[in-house]
Coordinates of C-alpha atoms in Angstrom, one line a residue:
Chain A
M1 CA -12.8 233.3 30.9
P2 CA -10.4 236.1 30.0
V3 CA -6.9 234.8 29.4
L4 CA -4.8 237.4 27.8
S5 CA -4.1 241.0 28.8
P6 CA -5.1 243.7 26.3
G7 CA -2.2 244.3 24.0
G8 CA -0.3 241.4 25.5
Q9 CA 1.6 243.4 28.1
D10 CA 2.9 241.7 31.2
I11 CA 0.2 241.3 33.7
C12 CA 2.4 240.9 36.7
Q13 CA 5.3 243.0 37.7
T14 CA 7.1 241.2 40.5
P15 CA 7.8 237.6 41.5
E16 CA 5.4 238.1 44.3
D17 CA 2.6 239.3 42.0
W18 CA 3.4 236.6 39.6
R19 CA 2.9 233.8 42.1
R20 CA -0.5 235.2 43.0
G21 CA -1.5 236.5 39.6
P22 CA -2.6 235.0 36.2
V23 CA -0.4 232.9 34.1
E24 CA 2.3 234.9 32.3
T25 CA 1.9 235.8 28.6
I26 CA 4.4 236.3 25.7
A27 CA 3.3 238.3 22.8
I28 CA 4.8 237.9 19.3
R29 CA 4.2 239.2 15.9
T30 CA 4.6 236.7 13.1
G31 CA 5.6 237.8 9.5
S32 CA 4.5 235.0 7.2
R33 CA 1.7 232.5 6.8
V34 CA 4.0 229.7 8.0
E35 CA 6.9 230.5 10.2
A36 CA 9.0 229.2 13.2
V37 CA 9.9 231.8 15.8
D38 CA 12.6 231.1 18.4
I39 CA 11.0 232.1 21.7
T40 CA 13.6 230.5 24.0
G41 CA 14.9 233.9 25.3
Q42 CA 11.4 235.2 26.1
V43 CA 10.5 232.0 28.0
Q44 CA 13.8 232.2 29.9
D45 CA 12.8 235.8 30.8
V46 CA 9.5 234.6 32.3
V47 CA 11.4 231.9 34.3
S48 CA 13.9 234.5 35.6
K49 CA 11.2 236.9 36.5
S50 CA 9.3 234.3 38.4
G51 CA 12.1 233.6 40.8
A52 CA 11.6 229.9 40.4
K53 CA 14.7 227.8 40.9
S54 CA 13.7 224.2 40.2
G55 CA 10.7 222.8 38.3
V56 CA 9.3 223.1 34.8
A57 CA 8.0 225.8 32.5
V58 CA 4.9 224.9 30.5
V59 CA 4.7 227.0 27.3
C60 CA 1.3 226.9 25.5
T61 CA 0.0 228.5 22.4
A62 CA -3.4 230.4 22.9
H63 CA -4.3 229.7 19.2
T64 CA -5.6 226.7 17.3
T65 CA -3.8 227.4 14.1
A66 CA -0.3 227.4 15.7
G67 CA 1.9 225.0 17.8
V68 CA 4.9 224.9 20.0
T69 CA 7.9 222.6 19.6
I70 CA 11.5 222.0 20.6
N71 CA 14.0 221.4 17.9
E72 CA 17.5 222.5 16.7
N73 CA 18.4 226.1 17.2
A74 CA 21.7 226.1 15.4
D75 CA 20.9 225.7 11.7
P76 CA 17.6 227.5 10.6
D77 CA 17.3 224.9 7.8
V78 CA 16.2 222.4 10.4
M79 CA 13.0 224.2 11.2
A80 CA 12.5 225.1 7.5
D81 CA 12.6 221.4 6.8
V82 CA 10.1 220.7 9.5
L83 CA 7.7 223.3 8.2
D84 CA 8.2 222.2 4.6
T85 CA 7.5 218.6 5.4
L86 CA 4.4 219.5 7.4
G87 CA 3.3 221.5 4.3
R88 CA 3.8 218.4 2.1
L89 CA 1.9 216.1 4.4
V90 CA -0.9 218.6 5.1
P91 CA -1.4 220.8 2.0
K92 CA -3.2 224.1 2.3
S93 CA -6.0 222.9 -0.2
G94 CA -7.1 219.4 0.5
G95 CA -10.9 219.1 0.2
Y96 CA -11.4 220.1 3.8
A97 CA -14.8 220.6 5.4
H98 CA -14.0 223.7 7.4
V99 CA -14.7 226.7 5.1
E100 CA -12.2 229.3 6.5
G101 CA -9.4 228.0 4.3
N102 CA -7.1 227.3 7.2
S103 CA -7.9 223.6 8.0
D104 CA -4.2 222.7 7.2
A105 CA -3.2 225.0 10.1
H106 CA -5.6 223.4 12.5
V107 CA -4.3 219.9 11.5
K108 CA -0.7 221.0 11.9
S109 CA -1.5 222.4 15.3
T110 CA -2.6 219.0 16.6
L111 CA 0.4 217.2 15.0
V112 CA 3.0 219.7 16.5
G113 CA 1.2 220.1 19.8
H114 CA -0.3 222.9 21.9
S115 CA 2.6 223.1 24.5
V116 CA 6.0 222.0 25.6
T117 CA 7.1 221.3 29.2
V118 CA 10.8 222.2 29.9
P119 CA 12.7 221.4 33.0
V120 CA 14.2 224.3 35.1
E121 CA 17.1 224.1 37.4
E122 CA 18.9 226.9 39.2
G123 CA 16.5 229.3 37.5
R124 CA 17.5 228.2 33.9
L125 CA 15.6 226.2 31.3
Q126 CA 17.4 222.9 30.9
F127 CA 18.1 221.8 27.3
G128 CA 20.4 219.5 25.5
T129 CA 23.1 221.2 23.5
W130 CA 21.1 222.0 20.4
Q131 CA 17.6 222.6 21.7
G132 CA 15.5 225.7 21.5
I133 CA 11.7 226.5 21.8
Y134 CA 9.8 227.4 18.7
F135 CA 6.4 229.0 18.2
C136 CA 5.1 227.5 15.0
E137 CA 2.8 229.9 13.0
F138 CA 0.6 228.1 10.5
D139 CA -1.9 230.8 9.6
G140 CA -0.1 234.1 9.9
P141 CA 1.0 236.8 9.7
R142 CA -0.8 237.7 13.0
Q143 CA -0.3 239.0 16.5
R144 CA 0.0 235.9 18.7
R145 CA 0.1 235.1 22.4
L146 CA 1.6 232.3 24.4
M147 CA 0.9 231.4 28.0
V148 CA 3.7 230.3 30.3
Q149 CA 3.0 228.6 33.7
I150 CA 5.9 227.8 36.1
L151 CA 5.6 224.8 38.4
S152 CA 8.1 224.2 41.2
A153 CA 9.6 220.7 41.8
G154 CA 10.0 218.7 45.0
Chain B
M1 CA 24.0 226.1 30.7
P2 CA 25.3 222.6 31.5
V3 CA 22.6 220.0 31.6
L4 CA 23.9 216.5 31.7
S5 CA 26.5 215.0 33.9
P6 CA 29.7 213.6 32.2
G7 CA 29.0 210.0 31.3
G8 CA 25.4 210.2 32.2
Q9 CA 25.8 209.0 35.8
D10 CA 23.3 210.0 38.4
I11 CA 24.0 213.4 39.7
C12 CA 22.1 213.1 42.9
Q13 CA 22.4 210.2 45.4
T14 CA 19.6 210.6 47.9
P15 CA 16.0 211.9 47.8
E16 CA 17.2 214.9 49.8
D17 CA 19.9 215.8 47.3
W18 CA 17.6 215.1 44.5
R19 CA 15.1 217.7 45.6
R20 CA 17.8 220.3 45.9
G21 CA 19.9 219.2 42.9
P22 CA 19.6 219.3 39.1
V23 CA 17.0 217.4 37.2
E24 CA 17.7 213.7 37.0
T25 CA 19.1 212.1 33.9
I26 CA 18.7 208.7 32.2
A27 CA 21.5 207.5 29.9
I28 CA 20.8 204.9 27.2
R29 CA 22.8 203.5 24.3
T30 CA 20.7 202.9 21.1
G31 CA 21.7 200.2 18.6
S32 CA 20.1 201.3 15.3
R33 CA 19.5 204.4 13.3
V34 CA 15.8 204.1 14.1
E35 CA 14.7 202.3 17.2
A36 CA 12.2 202.5 20.1
V37 CA 13.6 201.8 23.6
D38 CA 11.2 201.0 26.5
I39 CA 12.4 203.2 29.3
T40 CA 9.5 202.7 31.7
G41 CA 11.5 200.9 34.3
Q42 CA 14.2 203.5 34.3
V43 CA 11.7 206.3 34.7
Q44 CA 10.0 204.4 37.6
D45 CA 13.4 204.1 39.2
V46 CA 13.8 207.9 39.1
V47 CA 10.4 208.3 40.6
S48 CA 11.1 205.8 43.4
K49 CA 14.4 207.4 44.2
S50 CA 12.8 210.8 44.4
G51 CA 10.5 209.7 47.2
A52 CA 7.6 211.5 45.5
K53 CA 4.2 210.0 46.3
S54 CA 1.7 212.0 44.1
G55 CA 2.3 214.2 41.1
V56 CA 3.8 213.8 37.7
A57 CA 7.0 212.7 36.0
V58 CA 8.1 214.8 33.0
V59 CA 10.4 212.8 30.8
C60 CA 12.3 214.8 28.1
T61 CA 14.7 213.9 25.4
A62 CA 17.9 216.1 25.4
H63 CA 18.3 215.6 21.7
T64 CA 16.6 217.1 18.6
T65 CA 16.8 213.9 16.5
A66 CA 14.8 211.8 18.9
G67 CA 11.4 211.8 20.7
V68 CA 9.5 210.4 23.6
T69 CA 6.1 208.7 23.4
I70 CA 3.7 206.5 25.2
N71 CA 2.3 203.5 23.4
E72 CA 1.6 199.7 23.7
N73 CA 4.3 197.7 25.6
A74 CA 2.8 194.3 25.0
D75 CA 3.5 193.6 21.3
P76 CA 6.7 195.0 19.9
D77 CA 5.1 195.1 16.5
V78 CA 3.1 198.2 17.6
M79 CA 6.2 200.4 18.0
A80 CA 7.6 198.8 14.8
D81 CA 4.5 199.9 13.0
V82 CA 4.8 203.4 14.5
L83 CA 8.4 203.8 13.4
D84 CA 7.7 202.3 9.9
T85 CA 4.8 204.6 9.3
L86 CA 6.9 207.6 10.4
G87 CA 9.6 206.5 7.9
R88 CA 7.0 206.3 5.1
L89 CA 5.6 209.8 5.9
V90 CA 9.0 211.4 6.4
P91 CA 11.6 209.6 4.3
K92 CA 15.3 209.9 4.9
S93 CA 16.0 211.5 1.6
G94 CA 13.4 214.1 0.7
G95 CA 15.0 217.2 -0.8
Y96 CA 15.7 218.7 2.6
A97 CA 17.6 222.0 3.1
H98 CA 19.6 220.9 6.2
V99 CA 22.8 219.3 4.9
E100 CA 23.6 216.9 7.7
G101 CA 21.4 214.1 6.1
N102 CA 19.3 213.8 9.2
S103 CA 16.4 216.2 8.5
D104 CA 13.9 213.3 8.7
A105 CA 15.0 212.7 12.3
H106 CA 14.4 216.3 13.2
V107 CA 10.9 216.3 11.6
K108 CA 10.0 213.1 13.4
S109 CA 11.2 214.6 16.7
T110 CA 8.6 217.4 16.3
L111 CA 5.9 215.0 15.3
V112 CA 6.5 212.6 18.2
G113 CA 7.3 215.2 20.7
H114 CA 10.1 216.2 23.1
S115 CA 8.5 214.9 26.3
V116 CA 5.7 213.0 28.0
T117 CA 4.1 213.8 31.3
V118 CA 2.9 210.8 33.4
P119 CA 0.8 210.9 36.5
V120 CA 2.3 209.4 39.7
E121 CA 0.3 208.1 42.7
E122 CA 1.6 206.2 45.7
G123 CA 5.1 206.5 44.2
R124 CA 4.1 204.7 41.0
L125 CA 3.8 205.9 37.4
Q126 CA 0.1 205.6 36.5
F127 CA -0.7 203.9 33.2
G128 CA -3.6 202.2 31.5
T129 CA -3.2 198.5 31.1
W130 CA -1.0 198.5 28.0
Q131 CA 1.0 201.7 28.3
G132 CA 4.8 202.1 28.4
I133 CA 7.2 205.0 27.8
Y134 CA 9.4 204.8 24.7
F135 CA 12.5 206.7 23.8
C136 CA 12.3 207.1 20.0
E137 CA 15.8 207.1 18.3
F138 CA 15.7 208.6 14.8
D139 CA 19.4 209.1 14.1
G140 CA 21.3 206.5 15.9
P141 CA 23.1 204.4 17.0
R142 CA 24.3 206.8 19.7
Q143 CA 24.7 207.5 23.4
R144 CA 21.6 209.4 24.4
R145 CA 20.3 211.2 27.5
L146 CA 16.9 211.9 28.9
M147 CA 15.9 214.4 31.7
V148 CA 13.3 213.5 34.2
Q149 CA 11.7 216.2 36.4
I150 CA 9.3 215.2 39.2
L151 CA 6.5 217.6 40.3
S152 CA 4.3 217.0 43.3
A153 CA 0.6 217.4 43.2
G154 CA -1.8 219.2 45.6
Chain C
M1 CA -0.4 199.0 39.4
P2 CA -4.2 199.6 39.5
V3 CA -5.1 202.9 37.8
L4 CA -8.7 203.2 37.2
S5 CA -11.7 202.6 39.4
P6 CA -14.1 199.9 38.4
G7 CA -16.8 201.4 36.2
G8 CA -14.9 204.6 36.0
Q9 CA -16.7 206.3 38.9
D10 CA -15.0 209.0 40.8
I11 CA -12.6 207.6 43.3
C12 CA -12.5 210.6 45.6
Q13 CA -15.4 212.5 46.9
T14 CA -14.0 215.7 48.4
P15 CA -11.1 218.1 47.7
E16 CA -9.5 216.8 50.9
D17 CA -9.7 213.1 49.7
W18 CA -8.7 214.2 46.3
R19 CA -5.4 215.6 47.5
R20 CA -4.5 212.4 49.3
G21 CA -6.0 210.0 46.8
P22 CA -5.3 208.6 43.4
V23 CA -5.3 210.7 40.3
E24 CA -8.8 211.6 39.2
T25 CA -10.5 209.8 36.3
I26 CA -13.0 210.8 33.6
A27 CA -15.0 208.0 31.9
I28 CA -16.5 208.5 28.5
R29 CA -18.3 206.2 26.0
T30 CA -17.3 206.8 22.3
G31 CA -19.8 206.0 19.5
S32 CA -17.7 205.5 16.4
R33 CA -14.4 203.9 15.4
V34 CA -12.9 207.4 14.9
E35 CA -14.3 210.3 16.8
A36 CA -13.4 213.5 18.7
V37 CA -15.1 214.1 22.0
D38 CA -15.0 217.5 23.6
I39 CA -14.1 216.8 27.3
T40 CA -13.4 220.5 28.3
G41 CA -16.4 220.6 30.7
Q42 CA -15.4 217.4 32.4
V43 CA -11.8 218.5 32.9
Q44 CA -13.0 221.8 34.3
D45 CA -15.2 219.9 36.7
V46 CA -12.2 218.0 38.0
V47 CA -10.3 221.3 38.4
S48 CA -13.2 222.9 40.3
K49 CA -13.6 219.8 42.6
S50 CA -9.9 219.9 43.4
G51 CA -10.1 223.4 44.8
A52 CA -6.9 224.3 42.9
K53 CA -6.6 228.0 42.1
S54 CA -3.4 228.3 40.1
G55 CA -1.3 225.7 38.3
V56 CA -1.9 223.2 35.5
A57 CA -4.2 220.3 34.7
V58 CA -2.5 217.3 33.0
V59 CA -5.1 215.3 31.0
C60 CA -3.9 211.8 29.9
T61 CA -5.5 209.0 27.9
A62 CA -5.2 205.6 29.6
H63 CA -5.3 203.9 26.2
T64 CA -2.8 203.4 23.4
T65 CA -5.3 203.6 20.5
A66 CA -6.5 207.1 21.4
G67 CA -5.0 210.6 22.0
V68 CA -5.7 214.0 23.6
T69 CA -5.4 217.3 21.8
I70 CA -6.4 220.9 22.0
N71 CA -8.1 222.5 18.9
E72 CA -11.0 224.7 17.9
N73 CA -14.3 224.1 19.7
A74 CA -16.4 226.4 17.6
D75 CA -16.8 224.6 14.2
P76 CA -17.0 220.8 14.5
D77 CA -15.7 220.7 10.9
V78 CA -12.2 221.5 12.3
M79 CA -11.9 218.3 14.3
A80 CA -13.5 216.4 11.4
D81 CA -10.7 217.7 9.1
V82 CA -8.1 216.8 11.7
L83 CA -9.4 213.2 11.9
D84 CA -9.9 212.9 8.1
T85 CA -6.3 214.1 7.5
L86 CA -4.9 211.6 10.0
G87 CA -6.9 208.9 8.3
R88 CA -5.4 209.8 4.9
L89 CA -1.8 209.9 6.3
V90 CA -2.2 206.7 8.4
P91 CA -4.8 204.4 6.6
K92 CA -6.5 201.6 8.4
S93 CA -4.9 199.0 6.1
G94 CA -1.3 199.6 5.4
G95 CA 0.8 196.4 5.6
Y96 CA 1.3 196.7 9.3
A97 CA 3.1 194.1 11.4
H98 CA 0.7 194.2 14.4
V99 CA -2.0 191.7 13.7
E100 CA -4.9 193.2 15.7
G101 CA -6.0 195.4 12.7
N102 CA -5.6 198.6 14.7
S103 CA -2.1 199.7 14.0
D104 CA -3.4 202.9 12.4
A105 CA -4.9 203.8 15.8
H106 CA -1.6 203.2 17.6
V107 CA 0.3 205.4 15.1
K108 CA -2.2 208.2 15.4
S109 CA -2.0 208.0 19.2
T110 CA 1.7 208.8 19.0
L111 CA 1.2 211.6 16.4
V112 CA -1.6 213.3 18.5
G113 CA -0.1 212.6 21.9
H114 CA -0.9 210.9 25.2
S115 CA -1.7 214.1 27.1
V116 CA -2.2 217.9 27.2
T117 CA -1.1 220.3 29.9
V118 CA -3.4 223.2 30.4
P119 CA -2.8 226.3 32.6
V120 CA -5.2 227.0 35.5
E121 CA -5.8 230.4 37.1
E122 CA -8.5 231.3 39.6
G123 CA -9.7 227.8 39.4
R124 CA -10.4 227.9 35.7
L125 CA -8.7 226.3 32.7
Q126 CA -6.9 229.0 30.7
F127 CA -7.5 228.9 27.0
G128 CA -7.3 231.2 24.0
T129 CA -10.7 232.2 22.5
W130 CA -11.3 229.1 20.4
Q131 CA -9.6 226.3 22.4
G132 CA -11.2 223.2 23.8
I133 CA -9.8 219.8 24.9
Y134 CA -10.6 216.7 22.8
F135 CA -10.4 213.0 23.4
C136 CA -9.5 211.5 20.1
E137 CA -10.9 208.0 19.7
F138 CA -9.1 206.0 17.0
D139 CA -10.4 202.4 17.6
G140 CA -13.9 202.7 19.0
P141 CA -16.6 202.5 19.9
R142 CA -15.5 201.7 23.5
Q143 CA -15.7 202.7 27.1
R144 CA -12.7 204.9 27.7
R145 CA -10.9 206.5 30.6
L146 CA -8.8 209.6 31.1
M147 CA -6.6 210.5 34.0
V148 CA -6.4 214.1 35.3
Q149 CA -3.6 215.3 37.6
I150 CA -3.7 218.8 39.0
L151 CA -0.4 220.5 39.9
S152 CA -0.2 223.8 41.8
A153 CA 2.0 226.7 40.6
G154 CA 4.4 228.8 42.6

C-alpha cells in the first residue's frame, strides 16, 4: 500500500491529475525532537492547486510519533506552552513497555490527533482570526510527510 | 480571509444559496470561563436547512481557546467531570510562557480538538444512544462562533 | 433516530444499496475494561464494499465511553503504553460527579476522540508505514458498534 512519493515530491501536477491521482503530500524537515511547524501555507497551496472552491481539506500525519492540530498562530509562546504541557503530562521516561524510547511520542500522537479537517470556501481555508495548522513533531528531528485530501461540499 | 458574518447571523437563506455560499456559522454566548454547551440541535438545524440527505457534518470552533467534542448528553455530570479533569491536568496557572493568562485554554483546545465529524443519513445526524455535540468553552464568557460544513456521501 | 441495526449486522448488501442506505456499521466484542482493538481490516472491508476509489473514510464510535485513534500497528506495546498513560492521567476513581463509576472512560473518550478520518485512494485506506486504526475500549467488556461513512474526493 504505497502512500508517499519518493523524496516527497508532488505526485500530481495539475488540478486534472490531482482529481484522478493519489492524495497530495506535504514534505517537511523538523529540526528538534519536539517542535510545532506552521504548515498553513503549504496546506493552502494544496487547496489552491486542487481548484476546489467549497468543501474541506483533511490534513493527516503519516507518522505515529507526530500529530496535527489547530491553534494560535500569532504568539509562538502558545504552541510552546502546548508542547511543554504535553511533555509534563507525558514525560519521555515513564516506565513504558515499548522499548524504542519514544513511547511518549506515540501517546502524544493519540492525544493531539492524526488529522484536522478545515472548511474551504472560495478556494480558501476558513479559519477564525487566530487559527493556523501545526504539524507537531514528537520524535524528531526527521524528514516527515503529511497527506492532504480535498473533499467538495454540496 | 473573512470567515464569519457580522453578528453571527446566518449568511445563507436557502438550500440553494447554502450550496453556493460560505460555510454556515453557529453563534453562541457562553456564560462562564469554562463551560460545555450542547449544540446538537443547532447543528441539526444546519443539516436540515442544507437539504443534505447522506454524508457528514464537520463542526469546527473558530477559536483557539475552545474545542468541540462528542460525549454523553443524558447526565450533565459527565461533561462536568470532563471539564474538571481537564482543569486538573492543565491548571490555569502553570508557569506558562504566553502572557495573556489563558495558556491553559489553548492547551485544552488542542487536547479536545478543533472539530468533530458526524455522519448524516436521511437528513439526520447519526449518533449512538447517548451522544451529543458539545462546544467546550475554556476562556469565557464570550460570544463564540462555530463553522459547519456539510459534505455529501457517495 | 435509529442508528445501528439490531445485532450489528450489515444493513446494506451491495455497493448500490450502500450508496442509498444508512451509514455502514462495524460490530466488535471487547474482552476487557480497557483495550485497544485493531479495526483496520474491518474498515478496509467497508471501503472495498462501497466501491469508492478516492476520498476519505470517517470512522466513528457510537459510544461515549470509547474512542477511535490511529497509532502504531507493529508493536502491541505501543497501544499498551497509550492506554496505561491514559489510565495514569485519568484514574478510574477520582472524585467524579457522575455516579456510574465510569467517568474516567468518558474523559478518555474526549481526549482520544470520537472519530478518525482516513484518506482513500484506488480503493485503499492510505497510511504511513506503521499506521493502523484502533477502537479504544474504556468501559468494557461490551458489544460495541462503529459507524463508517465514505466520502468521495474531487
